[in-house]
């Protein structure tokens, strides 16, 4: 004898979470990269030291050395506006 299973229809369950637009996710991700991400990355790889230890290359970030040397990074205005790019 074959038994029948109760059928579940999931299409009638209402959406619980409103999904963000993908452009908002990308914009927030880029803002995080500009404000925190690059500093964190530079802190991880700074300083790069030569094989014999004679030279060190420091990157701007939150380290004591980058503050002592006054290392900073910035973003300038883009060369082209959105209309030119599209």
Tab-separated table of N, CA and C in Angstrom:
chain	number	residue	atom	x	y	z
A	1	UNK	N	0.810	-1.173	0.000
A	1	UNK	CA	0.000	0.000	0.000
A	1	UNK	C	0.860	1.246	0.000
A	2	UNK	N	0.494	2.142	-0.845
A	2	UNK	CA	1.208	3.408	-0.921
A	2	UNK	C	0.534	4.418	-0.007
A	3	UNK	N	1.353	5.090	0.803
A	3	UNK	CA	0.778	6.124	1.674
A	3	UNK	C	0.992	7.487	1.024
A	4	UNK	N	0.083	8.358	1.224
A	4	UNK	CA	0.197	9.697	0.644
A	4	UNK	C	0.781	10.644	1.687
A	5	UNK	N	1.676	11.488	1.216
A	5	UNK	CA	2.292	12.482	2.093
A	5	UNK	C	1.532	13.790	1.975
A	6	UNK	N	1.504	14.512	3.047
A	6	UNK	CA	0.853	15.821	3.019
A	6	UNK	C	1.675	16.759	2.146
A	7	UNK	N	1.009	17.453	1.271
A	7	UNK	CA	1.692	18.349	0.344
A	7	UNK	C	1.830	19.728	0.982
A	8	UNK	N	3.048	20.295	0.893
A	8	UNK	CA	3.294	21.634	1.421
A	8	UNK	C	3.506	22.574	0.251
A	9	UNK	N	2.808	23.645	0.264
A	9	UNK	CA	2.943	24.648	-0.790
A	9	UNK	C	3.613	25.868	-0.165
A	10	UNK	N	4.842	26.112	-0.577
A	10	UNK	CA	5.619	27.199	0.003
A	10	UNK	C	5.373	28.538	-0.675
A	11	UNK	N	4.727	28.545	-1.773
A	11	UNK	CA	4.532	29.798	-2.501
A	11	UNK	C	3.568	30.738	-1.796
A	12	UNK	N	2.848	30.256	-0.828
A	12	UNK	CA	1.878	31.102	-0.138
A	12	UNK	C	2.441	31.708	1.146
A	13	UNK	N	3.684	31.388	1.462
A	13	UNK	CA	4.312	31.964	2.647
A	13	UNK	C	4.765	33.378	2.288
A	14	UNK	N	4.357	34.371	3.068
A	14	UNK	CA	4.738	35.754	2.730
A	14	UNK	C	6.239	35.977	2.948
A	15	UNK	N	6.781	36.945	2.233
A	15	UNK	CA	8.188	37.304	2.413
A	15	UNK	C	8.372	37.890	3.807
A	16	UNK	N	9.396	37.421	4.484
A	16	UNK	CA	9.649	37.897	5.839
A	16	UNK	C	10.612	39.078	5.812
A	17	UNK	N	11.635	38.991	4.987
A	17	UNK	CA	12.647	40.032	4.929
A	17	UNK	C	12.536	40.787	3.615
A	18	UNK	N	12.628	42.086	3.715
A	18	UNK	CA	12.692	42.882	2.496
A	18	UNK	C	14.132	42.838	1.998
A	19	UNK	N	14.327	42.471	0.767
A	19	UNK	CA	15.673	42.362	0.218
A	19	UNK	C	16.180	43.733	-0.203
A	20	UNK	N	17.423	44.066	0.157
A	20	UNK	CA	17.971	45.359	-0.258
A	20	UNK	C	18.303	45.336	-1.745
A	21	UNK	N	18.343	46.504	-2.327
A	21	UNK	CA	18.734	46.569	-3.727
A	21	UNK	C	20.227	46.304	-3.821
A	22	UNK	N	20.645	45.687	-4.888
A	22	UNK	CA	22.050	45.304	-5.030
A	22	UNK	C	22.966	46.516	-5.104
A	23	UNK	N	22.497	47.606	-5.677
A	23	UNK	CA	23.343	48.801	-5.766
A	23	UNK	C	23.606	49.375	-4.375
A	24	UNK	N	22.631	49.264	-3.454
A	24	UNK	CA	22.851	49.723	-2.081
A	24	UNK	C	23.903	48.872	-1.384
A	25	UNK	N	23.860	47.580	-1.602
A	25	UNK	CA	24.852	46.676	-1.008
A	25	UNK	C	26.242	47.019	-1.529
A	26	UNK	N	26.349	47.260	-2.820
A	26	UNK	CA	27.641	47.577	-3.421
A	26	UNK	C	28.146	48.937	-2.939
A	27	UNK	N	27.261	49.912	-2.829
A	27	UNK	CA	27.655	51.242	-2.363
A	27	UNK	C	28.134	51.187	-0.918
A	28	UNK	N	27.411	50.478	-0.057
A	28	UNK	CA	27.826	50.349	1.341
A	28	UNK	C	29.162	49.620	1.455
A	29	UNK	N	29.358	48.611	0.637
A	29	UNK	CA	30.613	47.869	0.655
A	29	UNK	C	31.783	48.762	0.254
A	30	UNK	N	31.590	49.596	-0.763
A	30	UNK	CA	32.657	50.487	-1.199
A	30	UNK	C	32.948	51.552	-0.147
A	31	UNK	N	31.909	52.071	0.504
A	31	UNK	CA	32.129	53.060	1.566
A	31	UNK	C	32.925	52.442	2.712
A	32	UNK	N	32.619	51.185	3.071
A	32	UNK	CA	33.386	50.510	4.113
A	32	UNK	C	34.844	50.361	3.685
A	33	UNK	N	35.058	50.005	2.416
A	33	UNK	CA	36.421	49.855	1.907
A	33	UNK	C	37.179	51.169	2.026
A	34	UNK	N	36.540	52.269	1.657
A	34	UNK	CA	37.196	53.575	1.720
A	34	UNK	C	37.498	54.002	3.146
A	35	UNK	N	36.547	53.770	4.062
A	35	UNK	CA	36.687	54.288	5.422
A	35	UNK	C	37.517	53.385	6.332
A	36	UNK	N	37.373	52.076	6.205
A	36	UNK	CA	38.048	51.164	7.131
A	36	UNK	C	38.883	50.093	6.442
A	37	UNK	N	38.394	49.587	5.341
A	37	UNK	CA	38.999	48.418	4.717
A	37	UNK	C	40.429	48.623	4.267
A	38	UNK	N	40.703	49.748	3.597
A	38	UNK	CA	42.069	49.983	3.124
A	38	UNK	C	43.035	50.173	4.286
A	39	UNK	N	42.603	50.878	5.334
A	39	UNK	CA	43.468	51.044	6.506
A	39	UNK	C	43.787	49.701	7.143
A	40	UNK	N	42.778	48.850	7.261
A	40	UNK	CA	43.006	47.517	7.834
A	40	UNK	C	43.959	46.703	6.966
A	41	UNK	N	43.774	46.774	5.667
A	41	UNK	CA	44.653	46.043	4.750
A	41	UNK	C	46.079	46.562	4.839
A	42	UNK	N	46.250	47.879	4.834
A	42	UNK	CA	47.591	48.455	4.936
A	42	UNK	C	48.249	48.076	6.258
A	43	UNK	N	47.466	48.008	7.334
A	43	UNK	CA	48.026	47.602	8.626
A	43	UNK	C	48.522	46.158	8.588
A	44	UNK	N	47.836	45.308	7.836
A	44	UNK	CA	48.240	43.901	7.752
A	44	UNK	C	49.545	43.712	6.990
A	45	UNK	N	49.762	44.495	5.935
A	45	UNK	CA	50.934	44.261	5.089
A	45	UNK	C	52.079	45.220	5.359
A	46	UNK	N	51.876	46.223	6.203
A	46	UNK	CA	52.904	47.221	6.455
A	46	UNK	C	53.688	46.844	7.700
A	47	UNK	N	54.979	46.948	7.726
A	47	UNK	CA	55.869	47.324	6.632
A	47	UNK	C	56.288	46.102	5.815
A	48	UNK	N	56.634	46.373	4.589
A	48	UNK	CA	57.270	45.361	3.750
A	48	UNK	C	58.766	45.567	3.915
A	49	UNK	N	59.452	44.515	4.306
A	49	UNK	CA	60.870	44.632	4.627
A	49	UNK	C	61.700	43.914	3.575
A	50	UNK	N	62.839	44.517	3.227
A	50	UNK	CA	63.716	43.900	2.234
A	50	UNK	C	64.321	42.612	2.792
A	51	UNK	N	64.851	41.812	1.888
A	51	UNK	CA	65.384	40.503	2.260
A	51	UNK	C	66.483	40.620	3.316
A	52	UNK	N	67.355	41.602	3.151
A	52	UNK	CA	68.459	41.751	4.100
A	52	UNK	C	68.096	42.641	5.292
A	53	UNK	N	66.871	43.165	5.314
A	53	UNK	CA	66.429	43.989	6.438
A	53	UNK	C	66.902	45.419	6.369
A	54	UNK	N	67.515	45.816	5.268
A	54	UNK	CA	68.052	47.165	5.157
A	54	UNK	C	67.018	48.223	4.823
A	55	UNK	N	65.892	47.815	4.267
A	55	UNK	CA	64.871	48.793	3.877
A	55	UNK	C	63.496	48.308	4.319
A	56	UNK	N	62.637	49.274	4.635
A	56	UNK	CA	61.254	48.982	4.987
A	56	UNK	C	60.355	49.937	4.217
A	57	UNK	N	59.241	49.408	3.730
A	57	UNK	CA	58.251	50.214	3.024
A	57	UNK	C	56.987	50.239	3.874
A	58	UNK	N	56.615	51.436	4.330
A	58	UNK	CA	55.436	51.592	5.177
A	58	UNK	C	54.275	52.121	4.346
A	59	UNK	N	53.074	51.661	4.670
A	59	UNK	CA	51.854	52.125	4.018
A	59	UNK	C	51.034	52.932	5.018
A	60	UNK	N	50.211	53.851	4.536
A	60	UNK	CA	49.371	54.616	5.470
A	60	UNK	C	48.343	53.703	6.127
A	61	UNK	N	48.090	53.945	7.388
A	61	UNK	CA	47.125	53.116	8.108
A	61	UNK	C	46.983	53.615	9.529
A	62	UNK	N	46.732	52.706	10.447
A	62	UNK	CA	46.518	53.066	11.848
A	62	UNK	C	47.705	52.700	12.727
A	63	UNK	N	48.841	52.369	12.130
A	63	UNK	CA	50.004	51.978	12.923
A	63	UNK	C	50.741	53.211	13.434
A	64	UNK	N	51.559	52.997	14.446
A	64	UNK	CA	52.332	54.097	15.029
A	64	UNK	C	53.287	54.692	14.002
A	65	UNK	N	53.910	53.827	13.210
A	65	UNK	CA	54.871	54.305	12.221
A	65	UNK	C	54.212	55.192	11.168
A	66	UNK	N	53.033	54.807	10.713
A	66	UNK	CA	52.370	55.622	9.690
A	66	UNK	C	51.960	56.976	10.258
A	67	UNK	N	51.611	57.018	11.540
A	67	UNK	CA	51.309	58.315	12.164
A	67	UNK	C	52.585	59.135	12.334
A	68	UNK	N	53.693	58.474	12.735
A	68	UNK	CA	54.957	59.195	12.924
A	68	UNK	C	55.461	59.799	11.620
A	69	UNK	N	55.324	59.064	10.520
A	69	UNK	CA	55.786	59.547	9.220
A	69	UNK	C	54.759	60.435	8.526
A	70	UNK	N	53.564	60.543	9.083
A	70	UNK	CA	52.520	61.369	8.485
A	70	UNK	C	51.960	60.785	7.195
A	71	UNK	N	51.899	59.461	7.103
A	71	UNK	CA	51.407	58.814	5.887
A	71	UNK	C	49.885	58.857	5.853
A	72	UNK	N	49.337	59.297	4.736
A	72	UNK	CA	47.887	59.376	4.565
A	72	UNK	C	47.538	58.971	3.143
A	73	UNK	N	46.297	58.536	2.932
A	73	UNK	CA	45.798	58.291	1.583
A	73	UNK	C	44.460	59.000	1.442
A	74	UNK	N	44.087	59.300	0.210
A	74	UNK	CA	42.850	60.027	-0.047
A	74	UNK	C	42.320	59.667	-1.422
A	75	UNK	N	41.079	60.026	-1.634
A	75	UNK	CA	40.422	59.817	-2.915
A	75	UNK	C	40.095	61.180	-3.502
A	76	UNK	N	40.508	61.386	-4.731
A	76	UNK	CA	40.198	62.638	-5.409
A	76	UNK	C	38.893	62.500	-6.171
A	77	UNK	N	38.377	63.636	-6.634
A	77	UNK	CA	37.169	63.603	-7.454
A	77	UNK	C	37.458	62.844	-8.738
A	78	UNK	N	36.488	62.098	-9.232
A	78	UNK	CA	36.707	61.335	-10.469
A	78	UNK	C	36.891	62.245	-11.673
A	79	UNK	N	37.648	61.759	-12.666
A	79	UNK	CA	37.890	62.531	-13.885
A	79	UNK	C	36.626	62.677	-14.713
A	80	UNK	N	35.792	61.638	-14.724
A	80	UNK	CA	34.607	61.621	-15.575
A	80	UNK	C	33.356	61.527	-14.711
A	81	UNK	N	32.284	62.184	-15.155
A	81	UNK	CA	31.031	62.076	-14.414
A	81	UNK	C	30.243	60.854	-14.891
A	82	UNK	N	29.134	60.593	-14.237
A	82	UNK	CA	28.351	59.392	-14.530
A	82	UNK	C	27.832	59.408	-15.959
A	83	UNK	N	27.409	60.574	-16.446
A	83	UNK	CA	26.873	60.655	-17.809
A	83	UNK	C	27.916	60.270	-18.852
A	84	UNK	N	29.166	60.667	-18.643
A	84	UNK	CA	30.223	60.300	-19.588
A	84	UNK	C	30.500	58.798	-19.562
A	85	UNK	N	30.397	58.202	-18.392
A	85	UNK	CA	30.701	56.778	-18.264
A	85	UNK	C	29.591	55.896	-18.822
A	86	UNK	N	28.380	56.382	-18.781
A	86	UNK	CA	27.254	55.587	-19.275
A	86	UNK	C	27.122	55.861	-20.732
